[in-house]
CSV table of C-alpha atoms and ligand atoms in Angstrom, one decimal:
chain,number,residue,atom,x,y,z
A,586,MET,CA,-0.1,0.0,0.1
A,587,SER,CA,1.3,3.2,-1.2
A,588,THR,CA,-1.8,6.0,-0.8
A,589,ILE,CA,0.1,9.1,-0.3
A,590,TYR,CA,2.3,8.5,-2.8
A,591,ASN,CA,0.0,7.3,-5.0
A,592,ASN,CA,-1.9,10.6,-4.6
A,593,ILE,CA,0.8,12.5,-5.2
A,594,LEU,CA,1.3,11.5,-8.2
A,595,THR,CA,-2.6,11.3,-8.8
A,596,SER,CA,-2.3,15.1,-8.3
A,597,ILE,CA,0.7,15.3,-10.4
A,598,LYS,CA,-1.4,13.8,-13.0
A,599,SER,CA,-4.2,16.5,-12.8
A,600,GLN,CA,-1.2,19.1,-12.8
A,601,GLU,CA,-2.1,20.0,-9.5
A,602,LYS,CA,0.7,21.7,-7.5
A,603,LEU,CA,1.3,20.7,-4.4
A,604,LEU,CA,2.9,22.2,-1.1
A,605,ALA,CA,3.5,21.3,2.3
A,606,VAL,CA,3.4,23.0,5.7
A,607,LEU,CA,6.3,22.3,7.2
A,608,ILE,CA,6.0,22.3,11.6
A,609,ASP,CA,9.2,21.8,13.1
A,610,PRO,CA,8.5,20.1,16.9
A,611,ASP,CA,11.0,21.8,18.9
A,612,LYS,CA,9.5,25.5,17.0
A,613,MET,CA,5.4,24.8,17.8
A,614,LYS,CA,4.3,25.2,21.1
A,615,LEU,CA,1.1,23.4,21.4
A,616,ASP,CA,-0.7,25.9,23.3
A,617,VAL,CA,-0.6,27.8,20.0
A,618,LEU,CA,-1.6,25.1,17.3
A,619,SER,CA,-5.2,25.1,17.0
A,620,GLY,CA,-4.9,28.8,15.9
A,621,PHE,CA,-2.2,28.1,13.6
A,622,MET,CA,-4.2,24.7,12.0
A,623,GLY,CA,-7.3,27.0,11.6
A,624,LYS,CA,-5.3,29.3,9.5
A,625,LEU,CA,-3.5,26.4,7.5
A,626,ASN,CA,-6.8,24.3,6.7
A,627,LYS,CA,-8.5,27.2,4.9
A,628,SER,CA,-5.1,27.9,2.8
A,629,ILE,CA,-4.3,25.7,-0.3
A,630,ALA,CA,-1.9,23.5,1.3
A,631,THR,CA,-2.4,20.2,0.3
A,632,HIS,CA,-0.2,18.1,3.1
A,633,ILE,CA,1.8,19.0,6.6
A,634,PHE,CA,5.3,17.8,7.3
A,635,VAL,CA,7.1,17.3,10.1
A,636,GLY,CA,10.3,17.2,11.4
A,637,GLY,CA,13.1,19.7,12.2
A,638,SER,CA,17.3,19.4,12.3
A,639,GLU,CA,17.8,18.9,16.2
A,640,VAL,CA,14.1,17.8,17.9
A,641,ASN,CA,13.5,16.0,21.1
A,642,ARG,CA,12.3,12.8,21.7
A,643,ASP,CA,8.8,12.3,22.0
A,644,ILE,CA,7.8,15.7,20.8
A,645,THR,CA,7.0,14.2,16.8
A,646,HIS,CA,4.5,12.2,18.3
A,647,ILE,CA,2.8,14.3,20.7
A,648,LEU,CA,2.8,16.9,18.2
A,649,VAL,CA,1.3,14.5,15.2
A,650,ARG,CA,-1.3,13.0,17.5
A,651,ALA,CA,-2.3,16.6,18.0
A,652,LEU,CA,-2.3,16.9,14.2
A,653,LYS,CA,-4.5,14.3,13.7
A,654,LYS,CA,-6.7,15.7,15.3
A,655,MET,CA,-6.9,19.1,14.0
A,656,THR,CA,-6.8,18.2,10.3
A,657,THR,CA,-7.7,16.2,7.3
A,658,LEU,CA,-4.6,16.9,5.6
A,659,PRO,CA,-1.6,14.1,5.2
A,660,ILE,CA,0.9,14.0,7.5
A,661,ILE,CA,4.3,13.3,6.2
A,662,LEU,CA,7.6,12.9,8.9
A,663,PHE,CA,10.2,14.8,7.2
A,664,PRO,CA,12.5,13.5,9.9
A,665,GLY,CA,16.4,15.1,11.0
A,666,ASP,CA,16.9,11.2,13.2
A,667,VAL,CA,15.2,8.3,13.4
A,668,THR,CA,14.0,9.4,16.8
A,669,GLN,CA,11.4,11.6,15.2
A,670,ILE,CA,9.8,8.2,13.0
A,671,THR,CA,6.3,8.0,14.8
A,672,ASN,CA,3.7,5.8,13.8
A,673,SER,CA,0.8,8.4,14.4
A,674,ALA,CA,1.9,9.6,11.0
A,675,ASP,CA,0.6,8.9,7.5
A,676,ALA,CA,3.9,8.7,5.5
A,677,LEU,CA,7.6,9.2,6.6
A,678,LEU,CA,10.5,10.2,4.1
A,679,PHE,CA,12.9,8.1,3.7
A,680,LEU,CA,15.6,10.5,3.0
A,681,SER,CA,18.8,9.7,1.3
A,682,LEU,CA,21.3,12.7,2.2
A,683,ILE,CA,22.5,12.1,-1.8
A,684,SER,CA,24.4,15.8,-1.7
A,685,GLY,CA,26.5,14.9,1.2
A,686,ARG,CA,29.6,11.6,2.0
A,687,ASN,CA,28.2,10.9,4.9
A,688,PRO,CA,27.8,7.8,5.5
A,689,ASP,CA,25.7,8.5,8.7
A,690,TYR,CA,23.2,9.6,6.5
A,691,LEU,CA,23.4,7.2,3.6
A,692,ILE,CA,23.3,4.5,5.5
A,693,ASP,CA,23.8,4.1,8.6
A,694,LYS,CA,20.1,6.2,10.0
A,695,HIS,CA,18.2,4.3,7.3
A,696,ILE,CA,19.7,0.6,9.2
A,697,GLN,CA,19.0,2.9,12.5
A,698,ALA,CA,15.0,3.0,11.3
A,699,ALA,CA,15.1,-0.4,9.7
A,700,SER,CA,14.1,-1.6,13.3
A,701,ILE,CA,11.5,0.7,13.8
A,702,LEU,CA,10.0,0.3,10.4
A,703,LYS,CA,9.6,-3.4,10.0
A,704,ASP,CA,7.0,-3.3,12.5
A,705,SER,CA,5.5,-0.7,11.4
A,706,GLU,CA,2.4,0.5,9.4
A,707,LEU,CA,4.2,3.7,8.2
A,708,GLU,CA,4.5,4.7,4.0
A,709,VAL,CA,8.0,4.6,3.6
A,710,ILE,CA,8.4,6.9,0.8
A,711,PRO,CA,12.3,7.1,-0.3
A,712,THR,CA,13.3,10.2,-1.1
A,713,GLY,CA,16.7,11.8,-2.4
A,714,TYR,CA,17.7,15.0,-0.4
A,715,VAL,CA,20.2,17.4,-3.0
A,716,LEU,CA,21.4,20.5,-0.4
A,717,ILE,CA,22.4,23.5,-2.4
A,718,GLU,CA,24.2,26.2,-1.4
A,719,ASN,CA,21.8,29.4,-0.7
A,720,GLY,CA,24.3,32.2,1.0
A,721,LYS,CA,24.5,31.1,4.7
A,722,GLU,CA,25.8,27.7,6.3
A,723,THR,CA,22.2,26.3,7.2
A,724,SER,CA,21.2,23.9,9.8
A,725,VAL,CA,21.0,20.8,7.6
A,726,GLN,CA,24.5,21.1,6.8
A,727,ARG,CA,25.5,21.9,10.4
A,728,VAL,CA,23.7,18.7,11.6
A,729,THR,CA,24.4,16.4,9.1
A,730,GLN,CA,28.5,17.8,8.5
A,731,THR,CA,28.3,18.3,4.9
A,732,GLN,CA,28.9,20.5,2.3
A,733,PRO,CA,26.1,21.4,0.7
A,734,MET,CA,26.1,21.3,-3.5
A,735,PRO,CA,27.8,24.8,-5.2
A,736,ARG,CA,24.5,26.1,-6.7
A,737,ASN,CA,26.5,27.3,-10.3
A,738,ASP,CA,27.0,23.3,-10.8
A,739,ILE,CA,24.0,22.8,-12.3
A,740,GLN,CA,25.4,20.2,-14.1
A,741,LYS,CA,26.5,17.8,-11.2
A,742,ILE,CA,23.1,19.0,-8.8
A,743,VAL,CA,21.4,17.5,-12.3
A,744,ASN,CA,23.5,14.1,-12.3
A,745,THR,CA,23.2,14.0,-8.3
A,746,ALA,CA,19.3,13.7,-8.5
A,747,TYR,CA,19.3,11.9,-12.1
A,748,ALA,CA,21.3,9.3,-9.9
A,749,GLY,CA,19.2,9.4,-7.3
A,750,GLN,CA,16.8,8.4,-9.8
A,751,LEU,CA,18.7,5.6,-11.1
A,752,LEU,CA,19.1,4.6,-7.3
A,753,GLY,CA,15.1,4.0,-6.7
A,754,GLN,CA,14.3,7.5,-5.3
A,755,LYS,CA,10.9,7.9,-5.6
A,756,LEU,CA,10.7,11.8,-4.7
A,757,MET,CA,14.2,13.8,-5.5
A,758,TYR,CA,14.2,16.7,-3.2
A,759,LEU,CA,15.8,19.9,-3.9
A,760,GLU,CA,16.5,22.2,-0.4
A,761,ALA,CA,18.4,25.7,0.3
A,762,GLY,CA,18.1,24.6,3.8
A,763,SER,CA,15.6,25.9,6.6
A,764,GLY,CA,15.3,30.2,6.3
A,765,ALA,CA,17.6,30.2,3.4
A,766,THR,CA,18.6,33.5,2.5
A,767,ASN,CA,18.0,32.3,-1.3
A,768,PRO,CA,15.4,29.9,-2.4
A,769,VAL,CA,17.1,27.6,-5.3
A,770,ASN,CA,16.9,29.1,-8.6
A,771,VAL,CA,14.6,28.5,-10.8
A,772,GLU,CA,17.5,27.3,-13.4
A,773,ILE,CA,18.5,25.0,-10.9
A,774,ILE,CA,14.9,23.3,-10.7
A,775,SER,CA,14.2,23.1,-14.2
A,776,GLU,CA,17.4,21.7,-15.7
A,777,VAL,CA,16.5,19.0,-12.6
A,778,ARG,CA,13.2,19.2,-14.1
A,779,GLN,CA,14.1,18.3,-17.7
A,780,VAL,CA,15.9,14.8,-16.3
A,781,ILE,CA,14.0,13.2,-13.6
A,782,ASN,CA,10.4,11.8,-13.8
A,783,ILE,CA,9.8,11.2,-10.5
A,784,PRO,CA,8.1,14.1,-8.3
A,785,LEU,CA,10.0,17.2,-7.9
A,786,ILE,CA,10.2,18.5,-4.8
A,787,VAL,CA,11.5,22.2,-3.7
A,788,GLY,CA,11.9,24.0,-0.4
A,789,GLY,CA,14.0,26.4,1.8
A,790,GLY,CA,13.7,30.2,1.8
A,791,ILE,CA,10.6,30.5,-0.3
A,792,LYS,CA,8.5,33.9,1.5
A,793,SER,CA,6.2,35.0,-0.6
A,794,PRO,CA,3.7,34.0,-3.2
A,795,ARG,CA,6.0,35.8,-6.0
A,796,GLN,CA,8.7,32.8,-5.1
A,797,LEU,CA,5.9,30.1,-5.1
A,798,SER,CA,4.7,30.5,-8.2
A,799,GLU,CA,8.5,30.8,-10.0
A,800,ALA,CA,9.6,27.4,-8.6
A,801,TYR,CA,6.1,25.8,-9.7
A,802,GLN,CA,6.5,27.4,-13.1
A,803,ALA,CA,9.9,25.9,-13.5
A,804,GLY,CA,8.7,22.3,-12.4
A,805,ALA,CA,8.4,21.9,-8.3
A,806,ASP,CA,5.4,19.8,-8.1
A,807,MET,CA,5.9,20.4,-4.7
A,808,ILE,CA,7.3,23.4,-2.1
A,809,VAL,CA,7.6,23.3,1.4
A,810,ILE,CA,7.6,26.5,3.6
A,811,GLY,CA,8.1,26.7,7.0
A,812,THR,CA,9.8,29.7,8.7
A,813,ALA,CA,7.4,32.0,6.5
A,814,PHE,CA,4.7,30.7,8.7
A,815,GLU,CA,6.5,30.4,11.7
A,816,GLU,CA,7.5,34.2,11.4
A,817,ASN,CA,4.3,34.9,9.9
A,818,GLU,CA,1.1,33.4,10.0
A,819,SER,CA,-0.9,36.2,8.0
A,820,PHE,CA,1.4,34.7,4.9
A,821,PHE,CA,-1.8,31.9,5.0
A,822,LEU,CA,-3.8,34.8,4.1
A,823,LEU,CA,-1.6,35.1,1.3
A,824,LEU,CA,-2.3,32.0,0.1
A,825,LYS,CA,-6.0,31.5,1.0
A,826,LYS,CA,-8.1,28.5,-0.9
B,1250,1GP,C1,13.4,23.1,5.1
B,1250,1GP,O1,12.6,23.2,2.8
B,1250,1GP,C2,11.8,23.5,4.1
B,1250,1GP,O2,13.8,21.6,5.3
B,1250,1GP,C3,11.3,24.3,4.3
B,1250,1GP,O3,12.3,25.7,4.2
B,1250,1GP,O4,12.0,26.7,7.2
B,1250,1GP,O5,12.7,28.0,4.7
B,1250,1GP,O6,10.4,27.5,4.1
B,1250,1GP,P1,11.8,27.2,5.0
């Protein structure tokens, strides 16, 4: 069964653009969650991602259970670590940090996760994760101890994404990093789009409807936004249904 993934493919076939709102369990306070979700449910958001670079054990589980009572949107784990896996979510992005060369994020964390996932019904979606430089160090870079790919080496980014597809990844995520100064630029999105045929996710540093629509036009199927909503919930008003 792969309901969430199949629904993503179906939406893309009908040319629907997808928007995931990223909620970091470390930053979201439960007492403001209901107001936040009220706005989110009225927006064009189609998915909720839950995850962060540094999240205490159990907080993710508590947050996902609370979210389940407040929305019918699919909740997908976007974990910074194995400790963020909870069966309460609908699916898990099983991330391979293919831009980096740290074996922890290419296989070791996955082996740790396997012992949890073999007894779980969580839908697991293999996802190639490509970190691209954006002008400042991001927490992904710091936590994973990997270098982002230079943004002017587009050919290498394209080849990396294509290699990920050949290795069997079901989604490809181009990441500028949370709070990035510059989002992934449209030329990179467009070049990757032309070479891969799996759904393309783009995130990091997108703070305006204009940046959102430029990324869609360049070929992103799903866009992930976290910081812009965290810093100013009225951003939801600009993205009302
Ligand atoms: C981070 O791509 C996501 O992993 C979202 O980034 O917080 O900058 O929107 P922002």
